[in-house]
PDB file of C-alpha atoms in Angstrom:
ATOM      1  CA  UNK A   1      33.894 -25.266 -24.976  1.00  0.00           C
ATOM      2  CA  UNK A   2      35.231 -25.326 -28.541  1.00  0.00           C
ATOM      3  CA  UNK A   3      34.779 -22.481 -30.999  1.00  0.00           C
ATOM      4  CA  UNK A   4      35.711 -22.938 -34.651  1.00  0.00           C
ATOM      5  CA  UNK A   5      35.764 -20.146 -37.193  1.00  0.00           C
ATOM      6  CA  UNK A   6      36.124 -20.822 -40.909  1.00  0.00           C
ATOM      7  CA  UNK A   7      35.764 -18.715 -44.046  1.00  0.00           C
ATOM      8  CA  UNK A   8      36.956 -19.135 -47.579  1.00  0.00           C
ATOM      9  CA  UNK A   9      40.376 -17.712 -48.279  1.00  0.00           C
ATOM     10  CA  UNK A  10      43.353 -17.625 -45.970  1.00  0.00           C
ATOM     11  CA  UNK A  11      41.581 -16.494 -42.796  1.00  0.00           C
ATOM     12  CA  UNK A  12      40.226 -19.822 -41.577  1.00  0.00           C
ATOM     13  CA  UNK A  13      41.306 -20.711 -38.107  1.00  0.00           C
ATOM     14  CA  UNK A  14      40.774 -22.637 -34.929  1.00  0.00           C
ATOM     15  CA  UNK A  15      40.042 -20.989 -31.620  1.00  0.00           C
ATOM     16  CA  UNK A  16      39.946 -23.258 -28.578  1.00  0.00           C
ATOM     17  CA  UNK A  17      38.541 -22.214 -25.240  1.00  0.00           C
ATOM     18  CA  UNK A  18      39.928 -24.518 -22.558  1.00  0.00           C
ATOM     19  CA  UNK A  19      38.892 -23.835 -18.965  1.00  0.00           C
ATOM     20  CA  UNK A  20      40.367 -20.339 -18.517  1.00  0.00           C
ATOM     21  CA  UNK A  21      42.584 -20.068 -21.566  1.00  0.00           C
ATOM     22  CA  UNK A  22      41.687 -18.931 -25.089  1.00  0.00           C
ATOM     23  CA  UNK A  23      44.011 -20.461 -27.707  1.00  0.00           C
ATOM     24  CA  UNK A  24      44.144 -19.136 -31.277  1.00  0.00           C
ATOM     25  CA  UNK A  25      45.815 -21.892 -33.316  1.00  0.00           C
ATOM     26  CA  UNK A  26      47.629 -20.432 -36.335  1.00  0.00           C
ATOM     27  CA  UNK A  27      49.056 -22.496 -39.192  1.00  0.00           C
ATOM     28  CA  UNK A  28      52.327 -20.583 -38.947  1.00  0.00           C
ATOM     29  CA  UNK A  29      53.537 -17.375 -37.348  1.00  0.00           C
ATOM     30  CA  UNK A  30      56.734 -17.290 -39.381  1.00  0.00           C
ATOM     31  CA  UNK A  31      55.493 -14.430 -41.562  1.00  0.00           C
ATOM     32  CA  UNK A  32      53.936 -12.431 -38.701  1.00  0.00           C
ATOM     33  CA  UNK A  33      55.675  -9.231 -37.685  1.00  0.00           C
ATOM     34  CA  UNK A  34      55.699  -8.635 -33.906  1.00  0.00           C
ATOM     35  CA  UNK A  35      53.190  -5.793 -34.347  1.00  0.00           C
ATOM     36  CA  UNK A  36      50.713  -8.164 -36.037  1.00  0.00           C
ATOM     37  CA  UNK A  37      50.957 -10.631 -33.160  1.00  0.00           C
ATOM     38  CA  UNK A  38      50.474  -7.726 -30.724  1.00  0.00           C
ATOM     39  CA  UNK A  39      47.295  -6.611 -32.574  1.00  0.00           C
ATOM     40  CA  UNK A  40      45.925 -10.153 -32.547  1.00  0.00           C
ATOM     41  CA  UNK A  41      46.681 -10.548 -28.850  1.00  0.00           C
ATOM     42  CA  UNK A  42      45.001  -7.193 -28.108  1.00  0.00           C
ATOM     43  CA  UNK A  43      41.796  -8.397 -29.824  1.00  0.00           C
ATOM     44  CA  UNK A  44      41.985 -11.668 -27.907  1.00  0.00           C
ATOM     45  CA  UNK A  45      42.476  -9.832 -24.612  1.00  0.00           C
ATOM     46  CA  UNK A  46      39.372  -7.738 -25.369  1.00  0.00           C
ATOM     47  CA  UNK A  47      37.379 -10.960 -25.747  1.00  0.00           C
ATOM     48  CA  UNK A  48      38.973 -12.388 -22.610  1.00  0.00           C
ATOM     49  CA  UNK A  49      37.944  -9.268 -20.674  1.00  0.00           C
ATOM     50  CA  UNK A  50      34.248  -9.886 -21.318  1.00  0.00           C
ATOM     51  CA  UNK A  51      34.299 -13.702 -21.310  1.00  0.00           C
ATOM     52  CA  UNK A  52      33.749 -14.227 -17.548  1.00  0.00           C
ATOM     53  CA  UNK A  53      30.653 -12.015 -17.597  1.00  0.00           C
ATOM     54  CA  UNK A  54      29.297 -13.698 -20.731  1.00  0.00           C
ATOM     55  CA  UNK A  55      29.821 -17.176 -19.261  1.00  0.00           C
ATOM     56  CA  UNK A  56      28.245 -16.112 -15.970  1.00  0.00           C
ATOM     57  CA  UNK A  57      25.142 -14.869 -17.828  1.00  0.00           C
ATOM     58  CA  UNK A  58      24.823 -18.104 -19.816  1.00  0.00           C
ATOM     59  CA  UNK A  59      26.141 -20.826 -17.499  1.00  0.00           C
ATOM     60  CA  UNK A  60      26.624 -19.376 -14.054  1.00  0.00           C
ATOM     61  CA  UNK A  61      29.729 -17.846 -12.416  1.00  0.00           C
ATOM     62  CA  UNK A  62      32.397 -20.323 -13.463  1.00  0.00           C
ATOM     63  CA  UNK A  63      35.281 -18.090 -14.467  1.00  0.00           C
ATOM     64  CA  UNK A  64      37.186 -15.418 -12.643  1.00  0.00           C
ATOM     65  CA  UNK A  65      39.961 -14.688 -15.125  1.00  0.00           C
ATOM     66  CA  UNK A  66      40.641 -15.655 -18.736  1.00  0.00           C
ATOM     67  CA  UNK A  67      44.083 -15.665 -20.315  1.00  0.00           C
ATOM     68  CA  UNK A  68      45.026 -15.864 -23.983  1.00  0.00           C
ATOM     69  CA  UNK A  69      47.645 -17.613 -26.073  1.00  0.00           C
ATOM     70  CA  UNK A  70      48.476 -17.471 -29.769  1.00  0.00           C
ATOM     71  CA  UNK A  71      49.757 -20.856 -30.899  1.00  0.00           C
ATOM     72  CA  UNK A  72      52.139 -21.309 -33.834  1.00  0.00           C
ATOM     73  CA  UNK A  73      50.991 -24.516 -35.508  1.00  0.00           C
ATOM     74  CA  UNK A  74      54.236 -24.635 -37.507  1.00  0.00           C
ATOM     75  CA  UNK A  75      56.058 -24.903 -34.146  1.00  0.00           C
ATOM     76  CA  UNK A  76      58.618 -22.243 -35.040  1.00  0.00           C
ATOM     77  CA  UNK A  77      57.800 -19.041 -33.148  1.00  0.00           C
ATOM     78  CA  UNK A  78      57.712 -18.599 -29.379  1.00  0.00           C
ATOM     79  CA  UNK A  79      57.490 -15.285 -27.550  1.00  0.00           C
ATOM     80  CA  UNK A  80      55.773 -15.861 -24.184  1.00  0.00           C
ATOM     81  CA  UNK A  81      55.910 -12.158 -23.278  1.00  0.00           C
ATOM     82  CA  UNK A  82      53.681 -11.493 -26.306  1.00  0.00           C
ATOM     83  CA  UNK A  83      51.490 -14.500 -25.519  1.00  0.00           C
ATOM     84  CA  UNK A  84      52.873 -16.507 -28.475  1.00  0.00           C
ATOM     85  CA  UNK A  85      53.745 -20.174 -27.998  1.00  0.00           C
ATOM     86  CA  UNK A  86      54.940 -23.077 -30.151  1.00  0.00           C
ATOM     87  CA  UNK A  87      52.483 -25.928 -30.534  1.00  0.00           C
ATOM     88  CA  UNK A  88      55.015 -28.163 -28.778  1.00  0.00           C
ATOM     89  CA  UNK A  89      54.721 -25.928 -25.673  1.00  0.00           C
ATOM     90  CA  UNK A  90      50.978 -26.467 -25.263  1.00  0.00           C
ATOM     91  CA  UNK A  91      51.200 -29.566 -23.038  1.00  0.00           C
ATOM     92  CA  UNK A  92      53.012 -27.522 -20.408  1.00  0.00           C
ATOM     93  CA  UNK A  93      50.814 -24.452 -20.891  1.00  0.00           C
ATOM     94  CA  UNK A  94      47.595 -26.456 -20.444  1.00  0.00           C
ATOM     95  CA  UNK A  95      49.187 -28.797 -17.886  1.00  0.00           C
ATOM     96  CA  UNK A  96      47.885 -31.711 -19.950  1.00  0.00           C
ATOM     97  CA  UNK A  97      50.065 -34.453 -21.433  1.00  0.00           C
ATOM     98  CA  UNK A  98      49.168 -35.116 -25.073  1.00  0.00           C
ATOM     99  CA  UNK A  99      47.329 -31.824 -25.669  1.00  0.00           C
ATOM    100  CA  UNK A 100      49.659 -30.822 -28.527  1.00  0.00           C
ATOM    101  CA  UNK A 101      49.165 -34.181 -30.267  1.00  0.00           C
ATOM    102  CA  UNK A 102      45.401 -33.866 -29.889  1.00  0.00           C
ATOM    103  CA  UNK A 103      45.489 -30.362 -31.368  1.00  0.00           C
ATOM    104  CA  UNK A 104      47.636 -31.590 -34.283  1.00  0.00           C
ATOM    105  CA  UNK A 105      45.105 -34.362 -35.023  1.00  0.00           C
ATOM    106  CA  UNK A 106      42.215 -31.931 -34.678  1.00  0.00           C
ATOM    107  CA  UNK A 107      43.888 -29.448 -37.051  1.00  0.00           C
ATOM    108  CA  UNK A 108      44.303 -32.163 -39.689  1.00  0.00           C
ATOM    109  CA  UNK A 109      40.649 -33.202 -39.399  1.00  0.00           C
ATOM    110  CA  UNK A 110      39.514 -29.564 -39.365  1.00  0.00           C
ATOM    111  CA  UNK A 111      41.571 -28.754 -42.454  1.00  0.00           C
ATOM    112  CA  UNK A 112      40.030 -31.659 -44.339  1.00  0.00           C
ATOM    113  CA  UNK A 113      36.491 -30.603 -43.379  1.00  0.00           C
ATOM    114  CA  UNK A 114      37.131 -26.984 -44.389  1.00  0.00           C
ATOM    115  CA  UNK A 115      38.539 -28.101 -47.747  1.00  0.00           C
ATOM    116  CA  UNK A 116      35.467 -30.309 -48.297  1.00  0.00           C
ATOM    117  CA  UNK A 117      33.117 -27.429 -47.477  1.00  0.00           C
ATOM    118  CA  UNK A 118      34.977 -25.009 -49.738  1.00  0.00           C
ATOM    119  CA  UNK A 119      34.911 -27.523 -52.602  1.00  0.00           C
ATOM    120  CA  UNK A 120      31.089 -27.731 -52.521  1.00  0.00           C
TER     121      UNK A 120
END
């Protein structure tokens, strides 16, 4: 399942739901204070808490537990205890070779589509 959220301004973003992991792909976490990352992770954990029930209602009991990760697209910030990972760490996190490259390509395509939509 892939969920994409986009709005005009600086709040556009990509949220990926891969098997049992919710990834929020950020352009850069360099300007985030630790408290801001904690607030974002708290909101993501709230979603993760209800996700198994929601999926079970719509698709059958597929999930038991959902985890979250905030991904720094600029590949600068990593704080696993806070659920923050560099984009380059995603292959290992998802146990999938090439996942980070795929996300990089997707981000570029997504950015172009958002810019096109905002220009209209």
